[in-house]
GROMACS .gro file of C-alpha atoms in nm:
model
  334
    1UNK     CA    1  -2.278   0.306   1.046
    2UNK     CA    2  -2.167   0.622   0.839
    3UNK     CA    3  -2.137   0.537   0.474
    4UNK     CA    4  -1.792   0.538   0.281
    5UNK     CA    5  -1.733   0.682  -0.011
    6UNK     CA    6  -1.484   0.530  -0.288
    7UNK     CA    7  -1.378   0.626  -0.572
    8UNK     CA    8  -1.230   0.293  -0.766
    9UNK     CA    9  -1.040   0.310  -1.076
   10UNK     CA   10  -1.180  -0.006  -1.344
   11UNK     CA   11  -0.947   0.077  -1.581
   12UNK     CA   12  -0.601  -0.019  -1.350
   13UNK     CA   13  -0.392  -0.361  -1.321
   14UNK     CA   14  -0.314  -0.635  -1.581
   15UNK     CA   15  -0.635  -0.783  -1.548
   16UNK     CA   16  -0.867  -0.517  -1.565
   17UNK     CA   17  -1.120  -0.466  -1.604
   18UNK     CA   18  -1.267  -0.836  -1.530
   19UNK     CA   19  -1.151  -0.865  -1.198
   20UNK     CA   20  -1.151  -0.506  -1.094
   21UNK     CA   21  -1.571  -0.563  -1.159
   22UNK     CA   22  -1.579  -0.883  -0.974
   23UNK     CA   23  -1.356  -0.772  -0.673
   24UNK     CA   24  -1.581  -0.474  -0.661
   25UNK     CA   25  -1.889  -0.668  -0.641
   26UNK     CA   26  -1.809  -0.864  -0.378
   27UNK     CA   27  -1.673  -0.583  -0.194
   28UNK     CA   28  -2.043  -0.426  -0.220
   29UNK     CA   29  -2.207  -0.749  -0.073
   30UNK     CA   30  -1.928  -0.719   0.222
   31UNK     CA   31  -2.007  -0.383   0.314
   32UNK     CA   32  -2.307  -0.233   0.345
   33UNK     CA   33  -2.229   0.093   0.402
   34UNK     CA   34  -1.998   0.108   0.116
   35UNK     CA   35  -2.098   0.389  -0.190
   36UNK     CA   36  -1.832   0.332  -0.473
   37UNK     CA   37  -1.797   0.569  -0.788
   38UNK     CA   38  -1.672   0.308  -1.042
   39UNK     CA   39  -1.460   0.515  -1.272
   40UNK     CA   40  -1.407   0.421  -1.661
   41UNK     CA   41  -1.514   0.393  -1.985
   42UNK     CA   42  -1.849   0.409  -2.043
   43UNK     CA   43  -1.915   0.039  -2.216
   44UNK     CA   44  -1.720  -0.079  -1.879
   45UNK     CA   45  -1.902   0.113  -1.603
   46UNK     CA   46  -2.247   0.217  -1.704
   47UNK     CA   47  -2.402  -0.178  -1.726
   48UNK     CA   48  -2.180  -0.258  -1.412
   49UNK     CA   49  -2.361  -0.010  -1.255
   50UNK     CA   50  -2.664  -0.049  -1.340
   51UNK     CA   51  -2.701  -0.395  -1.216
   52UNK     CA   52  -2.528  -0.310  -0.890
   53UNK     CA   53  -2.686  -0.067  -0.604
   54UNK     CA   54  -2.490   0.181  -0.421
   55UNK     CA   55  -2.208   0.185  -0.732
   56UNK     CA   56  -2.265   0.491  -0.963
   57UNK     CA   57  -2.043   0.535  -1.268
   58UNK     CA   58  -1.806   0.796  -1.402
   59UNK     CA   59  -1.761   0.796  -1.776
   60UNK     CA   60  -1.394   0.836  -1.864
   61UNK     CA   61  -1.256   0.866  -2.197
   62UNK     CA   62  -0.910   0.811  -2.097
   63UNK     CA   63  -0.708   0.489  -1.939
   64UNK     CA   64  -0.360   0.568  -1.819
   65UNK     CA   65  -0.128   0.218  -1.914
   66UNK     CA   66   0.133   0.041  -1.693
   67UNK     CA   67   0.409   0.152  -1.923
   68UNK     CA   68   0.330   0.501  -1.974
   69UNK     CA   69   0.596   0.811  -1.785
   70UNK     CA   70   0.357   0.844  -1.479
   71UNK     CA   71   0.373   1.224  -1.416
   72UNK     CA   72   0.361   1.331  -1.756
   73UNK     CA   73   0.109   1.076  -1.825
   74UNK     CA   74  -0.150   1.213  -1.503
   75UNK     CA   75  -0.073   1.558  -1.627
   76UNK     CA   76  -0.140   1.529  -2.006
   77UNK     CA   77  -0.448   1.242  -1.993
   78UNK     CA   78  -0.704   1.478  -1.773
   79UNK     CA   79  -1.003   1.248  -1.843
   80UNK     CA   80  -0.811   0.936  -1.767
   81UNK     CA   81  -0.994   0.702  -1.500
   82UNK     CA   82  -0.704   0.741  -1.241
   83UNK     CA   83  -0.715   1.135  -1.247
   84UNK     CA   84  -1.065   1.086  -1.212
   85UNK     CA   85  -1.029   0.939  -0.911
   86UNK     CA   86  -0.798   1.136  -0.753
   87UNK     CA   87  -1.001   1.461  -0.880
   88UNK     CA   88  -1.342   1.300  -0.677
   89UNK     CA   89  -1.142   1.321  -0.362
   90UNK     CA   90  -0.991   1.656  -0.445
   91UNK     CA   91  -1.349   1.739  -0.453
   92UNK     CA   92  -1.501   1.577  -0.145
   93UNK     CA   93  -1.694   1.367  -0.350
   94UNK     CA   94  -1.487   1.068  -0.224
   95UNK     CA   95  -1.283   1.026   0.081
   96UNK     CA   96  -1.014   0.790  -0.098
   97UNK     CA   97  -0.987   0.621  -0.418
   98UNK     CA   98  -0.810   0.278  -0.458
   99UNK     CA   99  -0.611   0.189  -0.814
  100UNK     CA  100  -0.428  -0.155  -0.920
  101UNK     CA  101  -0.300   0.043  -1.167
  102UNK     CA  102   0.051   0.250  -1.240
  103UNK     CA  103   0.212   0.306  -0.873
  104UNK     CA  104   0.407   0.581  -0.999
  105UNK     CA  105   0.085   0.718  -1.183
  106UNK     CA  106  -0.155   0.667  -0.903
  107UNK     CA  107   0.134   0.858  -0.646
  108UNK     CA  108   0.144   1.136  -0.896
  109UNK     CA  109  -0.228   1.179  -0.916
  110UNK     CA  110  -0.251   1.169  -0.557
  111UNK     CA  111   0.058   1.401  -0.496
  112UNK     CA  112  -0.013   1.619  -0.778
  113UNK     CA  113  -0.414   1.673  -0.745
  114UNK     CA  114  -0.504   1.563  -0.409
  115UNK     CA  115  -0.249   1.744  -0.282
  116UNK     CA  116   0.034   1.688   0.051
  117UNK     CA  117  -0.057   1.730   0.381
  118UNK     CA  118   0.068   2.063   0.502
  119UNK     CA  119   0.429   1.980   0.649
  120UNK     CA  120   0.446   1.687   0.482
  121UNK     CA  121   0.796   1.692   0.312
  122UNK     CA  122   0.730   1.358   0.106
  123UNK     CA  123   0.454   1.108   0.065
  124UNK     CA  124   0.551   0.768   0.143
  125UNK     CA  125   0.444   0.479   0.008
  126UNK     CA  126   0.383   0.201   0.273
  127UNK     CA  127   0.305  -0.198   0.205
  128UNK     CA  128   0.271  -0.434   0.441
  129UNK     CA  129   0.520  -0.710   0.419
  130UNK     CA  130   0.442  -1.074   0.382
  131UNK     CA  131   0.525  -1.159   0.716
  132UNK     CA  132   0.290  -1.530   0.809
  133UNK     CA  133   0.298  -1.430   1.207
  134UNK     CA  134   0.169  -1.037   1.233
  135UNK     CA  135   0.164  -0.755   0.990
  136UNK     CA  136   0.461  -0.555   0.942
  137UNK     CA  137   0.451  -0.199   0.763
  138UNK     CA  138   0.756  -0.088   0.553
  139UNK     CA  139   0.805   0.276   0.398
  140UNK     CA  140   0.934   0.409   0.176
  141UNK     CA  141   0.919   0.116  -0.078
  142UNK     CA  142   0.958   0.320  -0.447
  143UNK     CA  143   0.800   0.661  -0.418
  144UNK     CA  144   1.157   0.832  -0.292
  145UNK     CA  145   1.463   0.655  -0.442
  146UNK     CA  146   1.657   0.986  -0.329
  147UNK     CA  147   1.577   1.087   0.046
  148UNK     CA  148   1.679   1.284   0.364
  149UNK     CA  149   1.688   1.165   0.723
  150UNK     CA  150   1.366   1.378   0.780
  151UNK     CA  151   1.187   1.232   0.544
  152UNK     CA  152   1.239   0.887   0.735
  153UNK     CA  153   1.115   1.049   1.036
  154UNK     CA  154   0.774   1.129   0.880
  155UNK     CA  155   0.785   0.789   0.725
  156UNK     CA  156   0.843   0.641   1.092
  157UNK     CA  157   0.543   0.866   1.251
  158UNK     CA  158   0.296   0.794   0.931
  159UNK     CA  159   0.342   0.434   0.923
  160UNK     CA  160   0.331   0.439   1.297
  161UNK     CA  161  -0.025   0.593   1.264
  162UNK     CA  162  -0.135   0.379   0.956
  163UNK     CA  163  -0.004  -0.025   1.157
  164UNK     CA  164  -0.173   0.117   1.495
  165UNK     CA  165  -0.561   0.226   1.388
  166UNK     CA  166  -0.593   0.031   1.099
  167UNK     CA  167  -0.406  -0.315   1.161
  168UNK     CA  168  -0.453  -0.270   1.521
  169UNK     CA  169  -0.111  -0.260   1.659
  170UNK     CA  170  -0.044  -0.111   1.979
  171UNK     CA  171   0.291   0.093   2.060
  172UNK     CA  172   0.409  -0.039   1.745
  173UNK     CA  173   0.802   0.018   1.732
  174UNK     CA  174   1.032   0.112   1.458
  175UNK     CA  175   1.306   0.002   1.322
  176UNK     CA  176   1.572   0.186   1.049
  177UNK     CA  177   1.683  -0.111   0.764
  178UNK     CA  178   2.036  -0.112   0.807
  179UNK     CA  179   2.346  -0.364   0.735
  180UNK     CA  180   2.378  -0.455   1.090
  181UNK     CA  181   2.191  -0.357   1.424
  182UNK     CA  182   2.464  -0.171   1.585
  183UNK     CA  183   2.400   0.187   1.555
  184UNK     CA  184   2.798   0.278   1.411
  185UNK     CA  185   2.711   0.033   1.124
  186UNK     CA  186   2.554   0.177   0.790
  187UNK     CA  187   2.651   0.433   0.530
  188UNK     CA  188   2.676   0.784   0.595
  189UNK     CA  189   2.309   0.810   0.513
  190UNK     CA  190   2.217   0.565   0.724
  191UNK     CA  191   2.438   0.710   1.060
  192UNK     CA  192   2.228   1.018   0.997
  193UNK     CA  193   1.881   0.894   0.993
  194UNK     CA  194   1.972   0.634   1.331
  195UNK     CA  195   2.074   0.941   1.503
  196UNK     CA  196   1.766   1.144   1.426
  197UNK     CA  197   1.485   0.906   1.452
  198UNK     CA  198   1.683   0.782   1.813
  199UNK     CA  199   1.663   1.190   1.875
  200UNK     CA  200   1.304   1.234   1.756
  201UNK     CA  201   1.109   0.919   1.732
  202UNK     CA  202   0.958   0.785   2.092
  203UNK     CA  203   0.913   0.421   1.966
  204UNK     CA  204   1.252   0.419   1.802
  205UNK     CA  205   1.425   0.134   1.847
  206UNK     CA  206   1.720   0.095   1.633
  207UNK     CA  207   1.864  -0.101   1.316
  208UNK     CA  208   1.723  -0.390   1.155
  209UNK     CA  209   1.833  -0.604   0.884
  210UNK     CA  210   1.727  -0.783   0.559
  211UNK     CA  211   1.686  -1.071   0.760
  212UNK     CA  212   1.464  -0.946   1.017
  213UNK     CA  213   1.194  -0.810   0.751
  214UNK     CA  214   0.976  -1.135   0.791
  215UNK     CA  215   1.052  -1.258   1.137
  216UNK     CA  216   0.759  -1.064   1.326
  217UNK     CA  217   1.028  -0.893   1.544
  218UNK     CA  218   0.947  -0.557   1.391
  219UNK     CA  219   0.639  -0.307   1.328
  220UNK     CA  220   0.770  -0.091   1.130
  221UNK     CA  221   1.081  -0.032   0.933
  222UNK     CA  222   1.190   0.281   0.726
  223UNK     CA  223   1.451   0.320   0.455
  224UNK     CA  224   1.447   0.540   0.143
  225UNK     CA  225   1.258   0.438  -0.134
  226UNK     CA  226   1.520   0.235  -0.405
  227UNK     CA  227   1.618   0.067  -0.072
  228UNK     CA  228   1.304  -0.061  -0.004
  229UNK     CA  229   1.193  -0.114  -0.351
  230UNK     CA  230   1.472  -0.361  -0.384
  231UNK     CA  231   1.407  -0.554  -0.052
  232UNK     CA  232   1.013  -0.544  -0.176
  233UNK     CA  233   1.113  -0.693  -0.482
  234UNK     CA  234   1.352  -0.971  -0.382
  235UNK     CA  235   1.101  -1.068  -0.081
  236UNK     CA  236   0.837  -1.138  -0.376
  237UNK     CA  237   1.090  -1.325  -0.598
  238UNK     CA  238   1.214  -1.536  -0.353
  239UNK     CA  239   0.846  -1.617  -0.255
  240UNK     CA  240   0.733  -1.701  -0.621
  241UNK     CA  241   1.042  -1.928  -0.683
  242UNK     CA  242   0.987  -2.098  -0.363
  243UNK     CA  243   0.639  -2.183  -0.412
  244UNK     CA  244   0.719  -2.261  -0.789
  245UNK     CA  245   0.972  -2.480  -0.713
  246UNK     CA  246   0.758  -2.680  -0.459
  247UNK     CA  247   0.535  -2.713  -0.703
  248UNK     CA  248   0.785  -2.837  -0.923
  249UNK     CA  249   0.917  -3.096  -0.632
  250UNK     CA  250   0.554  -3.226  -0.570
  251UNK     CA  251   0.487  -3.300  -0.919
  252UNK     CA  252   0.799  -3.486  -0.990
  253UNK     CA  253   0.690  -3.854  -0.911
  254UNK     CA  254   0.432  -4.063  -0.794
  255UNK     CA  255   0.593  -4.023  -0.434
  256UNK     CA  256   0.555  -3.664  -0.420
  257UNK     CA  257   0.266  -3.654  -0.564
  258UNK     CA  258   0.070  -3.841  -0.305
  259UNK     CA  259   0.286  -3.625  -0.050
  260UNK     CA  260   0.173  -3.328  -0.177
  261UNK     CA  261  -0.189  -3.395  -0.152
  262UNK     CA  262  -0.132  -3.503   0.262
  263UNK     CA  263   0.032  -3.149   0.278
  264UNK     CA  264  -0.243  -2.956   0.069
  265UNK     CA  265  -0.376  -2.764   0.299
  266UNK     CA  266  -0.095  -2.694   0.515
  267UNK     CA  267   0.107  -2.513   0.207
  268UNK     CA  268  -0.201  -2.339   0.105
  269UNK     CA  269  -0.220  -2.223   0.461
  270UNK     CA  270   0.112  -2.074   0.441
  271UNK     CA  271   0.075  -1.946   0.102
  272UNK     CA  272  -0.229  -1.749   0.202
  273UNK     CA  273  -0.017  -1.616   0.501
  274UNK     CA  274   0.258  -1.480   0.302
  275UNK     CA  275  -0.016  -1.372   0.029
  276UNK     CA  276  -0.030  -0.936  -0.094
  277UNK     CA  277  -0.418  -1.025  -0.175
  278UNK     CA  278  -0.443  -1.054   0.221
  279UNK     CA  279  -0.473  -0.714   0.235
  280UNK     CA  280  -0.476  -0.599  -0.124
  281UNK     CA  281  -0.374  -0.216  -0.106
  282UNK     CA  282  -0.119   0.002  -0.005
  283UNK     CA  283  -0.117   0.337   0.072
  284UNK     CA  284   0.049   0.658  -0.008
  285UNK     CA  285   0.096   0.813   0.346
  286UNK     CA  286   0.126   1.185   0.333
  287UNK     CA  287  -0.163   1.294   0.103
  288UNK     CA  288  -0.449   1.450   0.150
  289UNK     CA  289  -0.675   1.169   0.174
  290UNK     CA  290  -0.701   0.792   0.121
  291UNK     CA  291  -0.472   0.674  -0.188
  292UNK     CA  292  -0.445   0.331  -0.275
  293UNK     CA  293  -0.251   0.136  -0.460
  294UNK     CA  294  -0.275  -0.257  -0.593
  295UNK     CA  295  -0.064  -0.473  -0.729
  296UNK     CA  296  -0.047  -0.462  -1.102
  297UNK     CA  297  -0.146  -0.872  -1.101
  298UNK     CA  298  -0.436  -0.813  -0.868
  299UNK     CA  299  -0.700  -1.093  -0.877
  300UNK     CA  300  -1.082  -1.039  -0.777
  301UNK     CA  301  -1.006  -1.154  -0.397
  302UNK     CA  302  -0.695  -0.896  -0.404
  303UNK     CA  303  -0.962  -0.599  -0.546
  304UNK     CA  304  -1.182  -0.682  -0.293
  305UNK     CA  305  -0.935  -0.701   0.018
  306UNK     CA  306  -0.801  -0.371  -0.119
  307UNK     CA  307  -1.133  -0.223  -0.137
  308UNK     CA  308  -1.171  -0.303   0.266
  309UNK     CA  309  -0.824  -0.196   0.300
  310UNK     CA  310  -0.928   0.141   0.176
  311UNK     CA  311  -1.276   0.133   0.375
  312UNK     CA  312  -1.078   0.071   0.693
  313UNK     CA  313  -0.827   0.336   0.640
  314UNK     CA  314  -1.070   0.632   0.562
  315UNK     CA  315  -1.281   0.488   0.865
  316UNK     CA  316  -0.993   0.511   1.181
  317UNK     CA  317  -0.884   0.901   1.034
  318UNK     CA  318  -0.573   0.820   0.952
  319UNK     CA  319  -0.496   1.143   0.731
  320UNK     CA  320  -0.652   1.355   1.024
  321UNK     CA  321  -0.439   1.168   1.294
  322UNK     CA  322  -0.103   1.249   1.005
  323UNK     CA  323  -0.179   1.621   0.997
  324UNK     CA  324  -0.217   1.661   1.365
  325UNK     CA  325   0.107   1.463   1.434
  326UNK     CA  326   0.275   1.671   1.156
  327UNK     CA  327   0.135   1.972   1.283
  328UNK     CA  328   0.213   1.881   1.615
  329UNK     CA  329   0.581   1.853   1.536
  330UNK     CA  330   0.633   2.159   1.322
  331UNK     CA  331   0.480   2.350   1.667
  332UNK     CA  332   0.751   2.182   1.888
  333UNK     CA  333   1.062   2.251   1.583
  334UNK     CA  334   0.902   2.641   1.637
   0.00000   0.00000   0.00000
């Protein structure tokens, strides 16, 4: 077993750096072929690490916030944990580095010091949707509000790459978020992109809508990146007022009450189904390495999925198998 290299930002989410320390921890116990550089300040990393084999620390004076304007905030704090991170995989030192921190700040470190593939017109940042029956990848979800059809093309074949070796979905198919599955419906945007990923894309197979996001019907889906964001966004709200409300219901009278406790573990086992701590990480397809991102509310078991997220990601090649299929492509447009 060929150890992995990660570098892991202690400094990024809400709750850092408590849970980053505990999800990292367990993540070490997981895997024993894991190495992690534990980046942060020094009060943070160097006891962590010295109670902890196989986790070595790198001191940081710098901690880039939620709030902060993400490029200007990766190019102006150099000794910031998250540039840190991305500058140990610039250097080979790591093969990927996961972050619960800024998403715009941790794509801008990864864009801006890691680097694109070659060809590459756009990263795109991929999550996998809370879908209870099978995963199901969606890109672009924020890192492109603005995009061209061609960018949705790489999207398609990177997310194609990333659901097939590391969730382990074969032939995976993809689908274009549209208003309606007829190919003639859709902005003028959206005619374009259908009729170049039906041109270009083998496992094409034609619109989706909002309402198909969660069914298990599709693989993969592509849209720009405010698109996405949006559907992202409302699939978590809806989720957190559902579950809030049951909550609510259940609590209400003595009734509910004693229903809620029959139906315990049946709504925790759909809770955990529809959970983001299932898998804990996204990436940033398109870089030149493994780049990870959290959720800003991460919890320990969310650090620690992500962490194995990462591990699995740098271990099936996926930014080798990207820059052959990019290359690949640019040979056959020549």
């Amino acid at each position: 077993m060929n150890e992995v290299t990660i570098a892991l930002d202690a400094m990024g989410g809400d709750n850092a750096p408590g849970v980053v320390l505990e999800g990292c921890a367990a993540a070490l116990k997981d895997h024993p072929n894991l190495h992690i550089i534990l980046c942060g300040t020094a009060e943070v990393v160097e006891p962590f690490c010295a109670e902890h084999d196989r986790c070595e620390a790198s001191v940081c004076t710098e901690v880039i916030a939620m709030d902060e304007h993400p490029v200007q905030a990766v190019r102006t704090k150099k000794d910031s944990s998250m540039v840190r991170c991305a500058q140990l995989v610039k250097e080979g030192k790591a093969q990927g580095f996961f972050s619960a921190g800024s998403t715009g700040a941790t794509m801008a470190a990864g864009t801006l010091i890691m680097g694109r593939i070659k060809g590459v017109q756009r990263p795109g940042l991929a999550t996998i949707l809370p879908c209870p029956t099978k995963p199901v990848v969606m890109c672009d979800v924020g890192a492109n509000a603005d995009c061209k059809p061609a960018y949705l093309v790489q999207f398609a074949s990177m997310a194609s790459l990333y659901i097939e070796k590391v969730l382990g979905v074969p032939n995976p198919k993809v689908y274009l978020l549209n208003i309606g599955e007829e190919e003639t419906k859709g902005s003028s945007f959206a005619l374009e992109c259908h009729e170049l990923l039906a041109q270009t894309v083998p496992n094409f197979a034609g619109n989706c809508e909002g309402r198909d996001l969660l069914t298990g019907e599709c693989d993969v889906v592509v849209t720009d990146g405010f698109t996405g964001n949006v559907a992202l966004k409302t699939i978590e709200g809806v989720g957190s007022v559902l579950f809030g409300e049951m909550k609510r219901t259940f609590m209400s009278g003595l009734k509910n009450k004693i229903g809620a406790v029959l139906l315990k573990d049946g709504v925790k086992a759909i809770k955990d189904s529809v959970s983001a701590d299932t898998y804990g990480a996204a990436p940033i397809l398109g870089v030149k390495g493994a780049c990870m991102v959290g959720h800003g509310s991460s919890n320990a078991l969310a650090i620690q999925n992500g962490i194995t997220t990462t591990i699995n990601t740098i271990e099936s090649n996926v930014t080798e198998l990207i820059a052959e299929s990019v290359a690949a492509q640019r040979s056959q447009e020549n």
